[in-house]
XYZ file of C-alpha atoms in Angstrom:
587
model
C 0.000 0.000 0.000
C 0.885 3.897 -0.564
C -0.223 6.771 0.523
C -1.685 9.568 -1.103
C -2.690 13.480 -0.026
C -5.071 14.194 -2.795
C -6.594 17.910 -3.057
C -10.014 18.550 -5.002
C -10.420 22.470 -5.937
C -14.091 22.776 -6.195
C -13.551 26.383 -8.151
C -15.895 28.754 -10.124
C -14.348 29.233 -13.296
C -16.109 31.695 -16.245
C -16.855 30.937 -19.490
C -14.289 32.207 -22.006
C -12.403 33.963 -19.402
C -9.540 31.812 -20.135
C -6.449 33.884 -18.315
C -8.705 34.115 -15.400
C -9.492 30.455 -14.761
C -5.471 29.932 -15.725
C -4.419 32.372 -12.132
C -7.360 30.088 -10.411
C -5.469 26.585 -11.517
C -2.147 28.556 -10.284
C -4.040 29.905 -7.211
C -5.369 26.623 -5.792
C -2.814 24.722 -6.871
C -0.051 27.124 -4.635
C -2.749 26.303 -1.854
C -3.012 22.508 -2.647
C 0.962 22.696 -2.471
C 0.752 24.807 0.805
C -1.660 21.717 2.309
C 1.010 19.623 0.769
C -0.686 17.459 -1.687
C 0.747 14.910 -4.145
C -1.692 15.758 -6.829
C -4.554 17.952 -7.150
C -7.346 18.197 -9.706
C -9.776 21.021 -11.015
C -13.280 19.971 -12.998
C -14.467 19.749 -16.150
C -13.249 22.624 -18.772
C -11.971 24.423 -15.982
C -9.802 26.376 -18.721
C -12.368 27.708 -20.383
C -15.640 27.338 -18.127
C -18.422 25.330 -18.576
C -20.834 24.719 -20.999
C -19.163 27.086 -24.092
C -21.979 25.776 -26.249
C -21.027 27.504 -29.855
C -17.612 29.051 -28.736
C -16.898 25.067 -29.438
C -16.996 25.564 -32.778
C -14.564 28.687 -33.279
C -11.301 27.361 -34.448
C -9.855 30.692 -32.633
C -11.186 29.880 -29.018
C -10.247 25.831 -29.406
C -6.719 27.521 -30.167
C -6.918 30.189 -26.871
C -7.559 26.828 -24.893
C -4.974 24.829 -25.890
C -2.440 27.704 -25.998
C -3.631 28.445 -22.634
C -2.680 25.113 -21.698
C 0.400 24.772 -22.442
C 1.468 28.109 -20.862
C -0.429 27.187 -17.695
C 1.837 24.173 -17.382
C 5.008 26.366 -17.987
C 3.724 29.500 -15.114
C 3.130 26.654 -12.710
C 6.861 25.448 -13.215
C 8.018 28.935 -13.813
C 6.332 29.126 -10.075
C 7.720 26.983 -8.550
C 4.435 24.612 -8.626
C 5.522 22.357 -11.331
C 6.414 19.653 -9.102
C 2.561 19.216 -8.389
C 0.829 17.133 -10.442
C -2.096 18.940 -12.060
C -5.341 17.546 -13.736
C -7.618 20.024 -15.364
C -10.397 20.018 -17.947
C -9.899 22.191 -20.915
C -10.936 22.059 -24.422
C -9.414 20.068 -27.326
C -9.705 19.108 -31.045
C -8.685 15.878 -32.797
C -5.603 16.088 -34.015
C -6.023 13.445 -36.446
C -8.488 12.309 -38.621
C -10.819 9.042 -37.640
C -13.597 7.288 -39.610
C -16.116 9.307 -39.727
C -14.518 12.118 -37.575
C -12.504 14.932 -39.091
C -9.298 16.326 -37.824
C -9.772 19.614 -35.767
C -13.288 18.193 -34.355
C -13.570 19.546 -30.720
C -12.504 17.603 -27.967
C -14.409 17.836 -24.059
C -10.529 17.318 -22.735
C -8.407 16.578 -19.499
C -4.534 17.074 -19.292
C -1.946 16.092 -16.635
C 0.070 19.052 -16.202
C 3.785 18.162 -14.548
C 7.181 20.176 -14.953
C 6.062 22.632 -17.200
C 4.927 20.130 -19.814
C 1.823 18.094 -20.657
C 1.957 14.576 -19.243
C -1.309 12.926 -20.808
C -4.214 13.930 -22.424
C -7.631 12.493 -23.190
C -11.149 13.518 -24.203
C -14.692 12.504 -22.559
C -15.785 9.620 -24.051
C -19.769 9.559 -23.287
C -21.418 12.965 -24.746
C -24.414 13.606 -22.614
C -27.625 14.733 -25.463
C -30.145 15.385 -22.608
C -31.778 17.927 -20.560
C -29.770 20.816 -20.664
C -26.878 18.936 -22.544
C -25.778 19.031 -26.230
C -22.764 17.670 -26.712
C -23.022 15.208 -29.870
C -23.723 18.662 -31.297
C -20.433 19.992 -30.526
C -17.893 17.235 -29.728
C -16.131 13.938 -30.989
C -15.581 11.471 -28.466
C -12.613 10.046 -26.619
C -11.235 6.111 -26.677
C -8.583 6.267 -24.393
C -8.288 5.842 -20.513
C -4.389 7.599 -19.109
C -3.380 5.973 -16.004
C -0.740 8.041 -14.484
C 1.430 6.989 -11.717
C 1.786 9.568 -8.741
C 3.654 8.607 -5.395
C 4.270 5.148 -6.718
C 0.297 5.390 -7.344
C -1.844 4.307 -10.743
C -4.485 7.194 -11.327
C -7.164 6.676 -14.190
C -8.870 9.915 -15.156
C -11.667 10.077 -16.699
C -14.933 13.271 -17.486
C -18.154 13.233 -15.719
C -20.129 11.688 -18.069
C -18.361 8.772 -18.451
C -19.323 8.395 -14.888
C -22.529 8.422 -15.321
C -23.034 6.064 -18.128
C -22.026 2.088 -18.487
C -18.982 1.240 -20.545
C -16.365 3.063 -21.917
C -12.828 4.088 -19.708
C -14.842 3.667 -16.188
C -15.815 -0.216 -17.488
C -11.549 -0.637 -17.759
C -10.509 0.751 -14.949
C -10.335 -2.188 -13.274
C -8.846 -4.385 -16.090
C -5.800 -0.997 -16.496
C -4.856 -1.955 -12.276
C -5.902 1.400 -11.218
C -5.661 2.007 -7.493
C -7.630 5.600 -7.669
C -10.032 6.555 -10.559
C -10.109 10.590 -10.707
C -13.397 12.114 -11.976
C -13.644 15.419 -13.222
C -17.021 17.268 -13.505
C -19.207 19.567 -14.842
C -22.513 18.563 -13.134
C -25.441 21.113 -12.500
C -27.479 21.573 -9.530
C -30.531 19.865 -9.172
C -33.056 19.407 -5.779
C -31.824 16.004 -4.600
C -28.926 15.424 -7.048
C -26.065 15.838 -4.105
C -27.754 12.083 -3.309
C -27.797 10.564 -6.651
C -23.907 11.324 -7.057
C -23.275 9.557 -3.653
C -25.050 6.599 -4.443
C -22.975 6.814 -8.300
C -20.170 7.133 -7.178
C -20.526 4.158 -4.413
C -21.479 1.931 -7.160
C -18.667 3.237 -9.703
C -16.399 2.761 -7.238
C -17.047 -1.250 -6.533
C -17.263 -1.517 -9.924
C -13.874 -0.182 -10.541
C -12.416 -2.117 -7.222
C -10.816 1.087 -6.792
C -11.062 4.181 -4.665
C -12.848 7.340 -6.671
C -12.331 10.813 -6.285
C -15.098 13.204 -7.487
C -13.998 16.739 -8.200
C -17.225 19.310 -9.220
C -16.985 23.133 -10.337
C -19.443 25.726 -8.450
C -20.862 28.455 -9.764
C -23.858 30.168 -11.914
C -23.425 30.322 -15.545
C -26.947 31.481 -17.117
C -29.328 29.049 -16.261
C -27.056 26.695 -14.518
C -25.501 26.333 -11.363
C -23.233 24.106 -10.538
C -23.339 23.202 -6.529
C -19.472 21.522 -6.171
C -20.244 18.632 -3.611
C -16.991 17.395 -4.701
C -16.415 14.112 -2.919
C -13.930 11.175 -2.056
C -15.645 7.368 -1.877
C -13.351 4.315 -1.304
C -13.247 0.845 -3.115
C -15.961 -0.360 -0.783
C -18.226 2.299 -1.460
C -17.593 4.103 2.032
C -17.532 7.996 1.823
C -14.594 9.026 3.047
C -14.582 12.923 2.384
C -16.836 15.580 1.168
C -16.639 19.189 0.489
C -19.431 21.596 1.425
C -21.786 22.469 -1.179
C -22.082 25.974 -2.924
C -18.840 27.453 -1.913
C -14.967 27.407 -3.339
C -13.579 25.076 -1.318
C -10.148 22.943 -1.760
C -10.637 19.648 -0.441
C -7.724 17.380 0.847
C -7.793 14.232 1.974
C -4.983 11.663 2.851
C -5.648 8.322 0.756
C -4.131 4.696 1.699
C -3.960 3.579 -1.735
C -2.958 0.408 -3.461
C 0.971 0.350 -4.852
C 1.188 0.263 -9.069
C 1.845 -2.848 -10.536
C 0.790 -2.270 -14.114
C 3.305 -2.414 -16.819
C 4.193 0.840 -18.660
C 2.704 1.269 -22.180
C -0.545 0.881 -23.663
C -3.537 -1.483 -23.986
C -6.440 -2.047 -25.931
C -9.231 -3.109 -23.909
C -13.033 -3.917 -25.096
C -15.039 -1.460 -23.373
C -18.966 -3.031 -21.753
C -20.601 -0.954 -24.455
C -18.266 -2.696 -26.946
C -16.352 0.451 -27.721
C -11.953 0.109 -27.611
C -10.695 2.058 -25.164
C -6.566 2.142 -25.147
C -5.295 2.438 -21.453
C -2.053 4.487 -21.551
C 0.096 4.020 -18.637
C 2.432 7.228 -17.650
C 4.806 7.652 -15.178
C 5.148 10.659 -13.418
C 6.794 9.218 -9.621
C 7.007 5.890 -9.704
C 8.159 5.587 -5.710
C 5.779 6.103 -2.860
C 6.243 8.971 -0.601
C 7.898 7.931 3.025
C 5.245 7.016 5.379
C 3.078 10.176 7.153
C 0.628 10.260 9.285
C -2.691 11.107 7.971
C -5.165 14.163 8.565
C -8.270 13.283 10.104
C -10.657 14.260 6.866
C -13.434 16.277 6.264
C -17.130 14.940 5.562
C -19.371 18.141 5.578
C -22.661 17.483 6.445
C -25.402 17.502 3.523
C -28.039 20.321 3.289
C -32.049 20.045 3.940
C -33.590 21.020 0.876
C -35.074 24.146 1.362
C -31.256 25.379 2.363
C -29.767 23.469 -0.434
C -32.599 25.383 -2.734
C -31.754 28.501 -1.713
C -28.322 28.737 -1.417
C -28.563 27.395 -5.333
C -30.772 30.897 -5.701
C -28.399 33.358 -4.214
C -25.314 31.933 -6.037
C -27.179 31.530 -9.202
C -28.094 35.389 -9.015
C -24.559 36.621 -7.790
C -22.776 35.132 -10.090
C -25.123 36.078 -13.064
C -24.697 39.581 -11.758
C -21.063 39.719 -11.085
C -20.063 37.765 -14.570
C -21.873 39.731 -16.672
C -20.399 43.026 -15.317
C -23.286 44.528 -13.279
C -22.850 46.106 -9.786
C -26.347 46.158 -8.937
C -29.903 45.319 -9.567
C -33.423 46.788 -9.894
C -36.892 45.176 -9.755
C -40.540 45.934 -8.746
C -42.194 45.161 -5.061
C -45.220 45.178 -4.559
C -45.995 43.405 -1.302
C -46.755 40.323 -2.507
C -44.399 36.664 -1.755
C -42.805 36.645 -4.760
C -40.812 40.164 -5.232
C -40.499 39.856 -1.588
C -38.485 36.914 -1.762
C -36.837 37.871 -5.133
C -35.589 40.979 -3.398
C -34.292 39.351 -0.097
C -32.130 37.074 -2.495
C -30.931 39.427 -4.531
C -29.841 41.049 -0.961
C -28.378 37.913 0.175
C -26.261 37.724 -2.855
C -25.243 40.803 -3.860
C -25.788 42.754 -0.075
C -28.665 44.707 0.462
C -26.836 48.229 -0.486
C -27.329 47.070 -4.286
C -30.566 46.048 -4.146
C -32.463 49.057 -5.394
C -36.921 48.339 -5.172
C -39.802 50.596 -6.783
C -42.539 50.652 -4.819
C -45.360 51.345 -8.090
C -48.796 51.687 -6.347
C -51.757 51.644 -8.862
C -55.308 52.672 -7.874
C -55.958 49.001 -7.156
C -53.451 48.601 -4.671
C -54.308 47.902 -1.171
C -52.930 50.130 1.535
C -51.497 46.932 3.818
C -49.811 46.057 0.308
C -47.539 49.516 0.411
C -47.126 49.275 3.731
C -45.571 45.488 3.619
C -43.509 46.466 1.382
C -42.215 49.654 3.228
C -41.609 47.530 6.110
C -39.511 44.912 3.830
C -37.304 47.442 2.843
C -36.826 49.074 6.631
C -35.829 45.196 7.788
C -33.489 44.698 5.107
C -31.670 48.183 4.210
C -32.929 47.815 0.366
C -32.770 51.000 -1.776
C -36.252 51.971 -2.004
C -38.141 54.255 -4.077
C -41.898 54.975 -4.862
C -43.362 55.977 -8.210
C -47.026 56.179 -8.401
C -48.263 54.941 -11.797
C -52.008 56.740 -11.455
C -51.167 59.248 -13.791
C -49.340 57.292 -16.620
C -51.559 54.472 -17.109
C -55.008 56.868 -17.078
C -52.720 58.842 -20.081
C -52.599 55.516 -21.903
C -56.193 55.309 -21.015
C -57.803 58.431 -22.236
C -55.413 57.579 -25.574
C -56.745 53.776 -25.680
C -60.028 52.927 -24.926
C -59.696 49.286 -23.173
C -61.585 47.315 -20.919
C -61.046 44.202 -19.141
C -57.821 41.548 -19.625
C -56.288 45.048 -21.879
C -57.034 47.166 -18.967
C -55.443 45.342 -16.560
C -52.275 44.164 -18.836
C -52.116 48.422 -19.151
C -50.957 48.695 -15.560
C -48.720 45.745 -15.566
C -46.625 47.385 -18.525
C -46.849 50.581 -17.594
C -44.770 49.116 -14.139
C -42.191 47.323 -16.561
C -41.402 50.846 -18.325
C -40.528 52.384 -15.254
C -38.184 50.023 -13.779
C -36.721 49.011 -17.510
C -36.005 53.332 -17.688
C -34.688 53.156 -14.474
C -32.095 50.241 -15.292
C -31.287 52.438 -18.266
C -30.796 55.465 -16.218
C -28.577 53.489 -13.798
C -27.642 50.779 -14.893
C -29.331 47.799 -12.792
C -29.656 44.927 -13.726
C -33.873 44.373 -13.769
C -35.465 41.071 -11.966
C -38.241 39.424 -13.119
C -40.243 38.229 -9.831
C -42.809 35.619 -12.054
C -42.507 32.071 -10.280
C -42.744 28.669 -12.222
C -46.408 27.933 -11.299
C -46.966 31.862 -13.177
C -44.811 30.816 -16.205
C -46.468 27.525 -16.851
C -49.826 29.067 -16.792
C -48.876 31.891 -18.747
C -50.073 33.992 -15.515
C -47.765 37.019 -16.532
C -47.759 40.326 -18.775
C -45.862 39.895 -21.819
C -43.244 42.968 -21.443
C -44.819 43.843 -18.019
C -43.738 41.489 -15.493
C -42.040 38.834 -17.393
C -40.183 42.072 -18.321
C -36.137 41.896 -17.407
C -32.978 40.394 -17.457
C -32.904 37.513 -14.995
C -35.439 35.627 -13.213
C -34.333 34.333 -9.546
C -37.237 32.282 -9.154
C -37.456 31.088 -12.621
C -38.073 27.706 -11.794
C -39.488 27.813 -8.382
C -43.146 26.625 -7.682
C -45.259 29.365 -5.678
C -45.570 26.368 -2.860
C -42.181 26.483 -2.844
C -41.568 30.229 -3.149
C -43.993 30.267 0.464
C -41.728 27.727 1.912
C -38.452 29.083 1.307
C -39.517 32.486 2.758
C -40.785 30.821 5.975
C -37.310 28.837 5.815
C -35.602 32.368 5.013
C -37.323 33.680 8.146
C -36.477 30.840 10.748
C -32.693 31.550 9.578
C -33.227 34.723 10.674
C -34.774 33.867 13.910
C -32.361 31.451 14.756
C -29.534 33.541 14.518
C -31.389 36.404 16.650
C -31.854 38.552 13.457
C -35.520 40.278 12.611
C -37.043 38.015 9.794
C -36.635 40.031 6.352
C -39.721 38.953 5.280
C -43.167 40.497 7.177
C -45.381 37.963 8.117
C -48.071 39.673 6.337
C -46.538 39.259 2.930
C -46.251 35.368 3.715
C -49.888 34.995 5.152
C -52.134 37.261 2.606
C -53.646 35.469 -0.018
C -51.345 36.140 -3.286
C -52.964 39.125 -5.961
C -51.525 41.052 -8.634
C -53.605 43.553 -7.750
C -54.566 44.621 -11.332
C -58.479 45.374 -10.479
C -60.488 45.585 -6.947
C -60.479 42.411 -4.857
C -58.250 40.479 -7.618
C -56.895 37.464 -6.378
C -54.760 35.115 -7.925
C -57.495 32.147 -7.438
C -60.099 33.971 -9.209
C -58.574 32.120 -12.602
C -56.431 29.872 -10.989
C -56.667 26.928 -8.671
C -55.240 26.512 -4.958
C -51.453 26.431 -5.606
C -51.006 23.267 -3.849
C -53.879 21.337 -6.018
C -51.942 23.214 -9.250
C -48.421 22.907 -8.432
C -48.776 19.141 -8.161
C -50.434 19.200 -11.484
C -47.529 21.550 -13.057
C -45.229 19.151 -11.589
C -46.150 15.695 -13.004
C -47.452 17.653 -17.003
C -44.173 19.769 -16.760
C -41.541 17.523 -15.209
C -43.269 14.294 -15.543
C -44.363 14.686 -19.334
C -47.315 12.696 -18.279
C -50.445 13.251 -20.599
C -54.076 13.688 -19.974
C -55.074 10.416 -19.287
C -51.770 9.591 -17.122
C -52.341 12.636 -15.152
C -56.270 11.795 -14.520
C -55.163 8.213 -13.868
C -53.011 9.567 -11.272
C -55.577 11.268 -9.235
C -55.585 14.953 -10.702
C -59.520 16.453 -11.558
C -60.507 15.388 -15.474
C -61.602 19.013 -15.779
C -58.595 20.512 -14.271
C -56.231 18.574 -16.122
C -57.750 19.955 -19.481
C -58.211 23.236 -18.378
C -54.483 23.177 -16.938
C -53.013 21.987 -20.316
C -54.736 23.966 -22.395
C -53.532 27.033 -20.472
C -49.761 26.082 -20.417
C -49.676 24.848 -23.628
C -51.115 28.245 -24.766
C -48.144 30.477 -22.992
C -45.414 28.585 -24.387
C -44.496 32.035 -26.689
C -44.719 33.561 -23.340
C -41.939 31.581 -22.126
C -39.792 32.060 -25.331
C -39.274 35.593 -23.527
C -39.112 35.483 -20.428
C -35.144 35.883 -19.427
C -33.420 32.815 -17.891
C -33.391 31.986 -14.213
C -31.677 29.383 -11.920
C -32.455 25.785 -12.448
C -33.067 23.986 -10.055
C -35.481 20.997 -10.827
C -35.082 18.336 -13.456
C -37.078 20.212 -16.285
C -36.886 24.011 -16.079
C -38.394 26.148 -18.712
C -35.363 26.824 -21.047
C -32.642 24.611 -21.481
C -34.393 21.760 -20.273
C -37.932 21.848 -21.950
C -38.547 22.467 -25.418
C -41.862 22.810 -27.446
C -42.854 24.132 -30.737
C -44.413 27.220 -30.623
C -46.982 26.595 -33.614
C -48.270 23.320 -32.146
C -51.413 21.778 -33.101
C -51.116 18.817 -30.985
C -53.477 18.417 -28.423
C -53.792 15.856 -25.681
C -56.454 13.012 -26.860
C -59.558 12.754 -24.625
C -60.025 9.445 -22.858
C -61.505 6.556 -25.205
């Protein structure tokens, strides 16, 4: 046996920021040297972030990446740092021409970086085409498994996906003598998912009769946010470190590994999805570091769901804000749950100082609805101003004679102008409050409140936008802090307040009756009869259909948002817009 002090940076790299994520591999690795580690590892495309959708196809960024590369291996010597074994993910192109597969076809890559050089390379081998993935579109896929010896060590390295899937270089792994397999990821958040890995990765790792190291970014990027829970499992499938969730964290660990005993060179090995995958052995130390005694490691302990959920929310927002250059944001309150949660995490991610609120009171709004909102602001320090609309929408009005669904729409748009001038004026960043449960139902103003340019709670069911602002609010009690959130906005019954006594159930069902519904038509893709079959009202389930199916232009528009369930509207789910398909009635 050998031992082995592994570190796993669980960093937020951004996309095409290439010389940036370069000083974070040279950061963490001076830190993983400082906690003095044998070898450390960053995720997937940590060069160049994560996805680059079409910036895989420009000849000139595949270049940047790969001349980033090799100048990242040469700083780190240059450093002093290039004694330190470093895997990273970066992107590639074939370099040679296969059957079917032209040369200069993008690679999804990993290199071993070691005394200024590049040790090994290889490319992902499984290309995920699902959900919010698109990778046959863009890459060519790998057939080889490296197996590099560290501290008298054989590490096999392979990409996420390969994880995930049977066959290809995870189904070797045990045939190449590998006493660690190294995993390096690109996997987005989703409710529950931290679970799913741990249970994948137990399995992978008996599979592999080898220990497996799990290495995630964090960070928002659009509609995505990746949550880290990097994690160490060993050949029995016990879970021997973990990082916390959500944050940059470098996690190190001290591994009693089996010694090599492979022979150098390479081997073609028939893959359980019949695919050849050549192991290539490297040698990089062949003799095991003396004897140490090990650091007790860390396990962090996993996140409820509600806090997992939320601290998805605020780093999906903050990083969406910071990335794309903005220093603070703008968006309507009204006194209602869902600005009043969008506002209290855009305070909790960007501090409460850049979080500037219009108040926007129409002659429909209640008094107790300014009021709630005046008292948000006063518990949370938010940058508050009020602009009556009276006077602007009854100018539209004696303009535009309109009545009814118009009339109320008016108001709605006449909000959006102000804040969208204001962002103009100052530049903020405007957020959308609309929830998923609005979205699906096409409950929302077309350029009034799905007006903006990011949506925190996107994806967020109103059920669950009242139970993260109670959650919100026991934080805040348990720590001895005023809850931001007034009970009154939590208890009222939810309006938009576009004519007197409007309430949201006057055209919509209890949320809790609908948001199941949503749930298994939206995530489930269950049809009419599945959904009546599994208990849901026959005339609710048409009515409900019909009305989602209706808004999907709706949701063409509406900016992105976080994702945090399997299917959010976006990336994840996508319909025609002209659609005549309709759900058949029963019989």
């Amino acid at each position: 046996m050998a031992q082995l002090r592994l570190a796993l940076a669980q960093v937020n790299p951004t996309v095409g920021d290439l010389d940036g994520n370069a000083d974070l591999i040279v950061e963490w690795t001076r830190r993983a040297a400082e906690a003095g580690a044998h070898l450390v590892a960053f995720p997937e495309m940590m060069l160049t972030g994560y996805p680059v959708e079409d910036l895989a196809l420009r000849t000139s960024f595949i270049e940047a990446s790969q001349r980033t590369l090799e100048r990242t291996a040469r700083r780190l010597a240059d450093e002093g740092l290039g004694a330190l074994p470093v895997v990273t993910g970066y992107l590639d192109r074939l370099g040679t021409s296969r059957p079917g597969q032209p040369a200069g076809a993008p690679l999804n890559a990993l290199a071993w970086l070691h005394e200024g050089r590049v040790a090994a390379r290889s490319a992902k081998h499984h290309l995920p085409n699902y959900g919010v993935f698109d990778e046959f579109r863009y890459f060519v896929r790998g057939d080889r498994l490296p197996v590099v010896r560290v501290a008298g060590i054989d590490v096999a390295t392979v990409i996420c996906e390969d994880l995930w899937q049977d066959g290809g270089p995870v189904s070797v792994t045990r045939a190449a003598g590998a006493g660690l397999l190294l995993v390096i990821n690109g996997s987005p958040y989703e409710r529950s998912k931290d679970d799913v890995r741990l249970e994948l990765a137990v399995r992978r790792a008996r599979e592999a009769g080898c220990a497996l190291a799990y290495v995630n970014m964090v960070g928002g990027q659009d509609e995505l946010v990746f949550d880290g829970d990097s994690m160490i499992v060993g050949p029995d499938g016990e879970l021997l470190a973990r990082a916390e969730p959500f944050a940059e964290r470098l996690l190190v660990a001290d591994l009693t590994l089996p010694a090599a005993t492979a022979s150098p060179g390479t081997q073609p090995v028939q893959a359980a999805d019949e695919a050849t995958i050549t192991i290539e052995h490297t040698v990089i130390s062949a003799d095991p570091v003396p004897a140490y005694e090990p650091a007790p490691p860390l396990v962090a302990e996993p996140l409820d769901d509600l806090a997992e959920v939320y601290r998805a929310l605020v780093l999906g927002v903050r990083d969406y804000v910071r990335k794309n250059g903005f220093r603070s944001v703008i968006c309507g309150l009204s006194g209602g749950i869902d600005s009043a949660l969008v506002a209290t995490i855009a305070a909790d991610a960007i501090g409460p100082e850049n979080v500037h609120v219009v108040l926007l009171p129409s002659r429909y709004s209640s008094d107790h609805s300014v009021n709630d909102a005046e008292e948000l602001v006063k518990r949370q320090g938010l940058q508050a101003r009020t602009v009556p609309i009276n006077e602007m929408v009854e100018a539209f009005e004696r303009r535009l004679e309109l009545t009814g669904l118009a009339e109320e729409n008016l108001q709605a748009r006449v909000r959006a102008v102000v804040w969208m001038a204001l962002s103009n004026q100052e530049d903020h960043l405007v957020l959308t409050t609309g929830n998923k449960s609005e979205l699906a139902t096409g409950y929302s103003t077309l350029y009034g409140d799905s007006a903006g340019g990011f949506g925190p709670i996107k994806d967020v069911m109103k059920t669950m936008v009242w139970a993260l602002s109670r959650w919100r609010n026991a934080q805040a009690e348990a720590a001895g802090q005023t809850p931001p959130i007034p009970a009154e906005i939590i208890d009222k019954p939810p309006s938009a307040e576009l004519s007197p006594g409007q309430l949201d159930t006057d055209s919509l069902p209890e949320y809790d009756v609908l948001d199941a519904l949503l749930h298994d038509y939206v995530e489930r893709d269950l049809g009419r009869d599945a959904l009546i079959a599994a208990g849901h009202d026959a005339g609710l389930v048409e009515r409900v259909i019909r009305l989602v199916d209706r808004a999907e232009y709706k949701r063409r528009q509406y900016p992105p948002g976080p994702k945090i369930t399997p299917k959010n509207f976006g990336r994840d789910r996508r319909l025609p817009i002209t659609n005549r398909w309709r759900e058949p009635s029963a019989g």
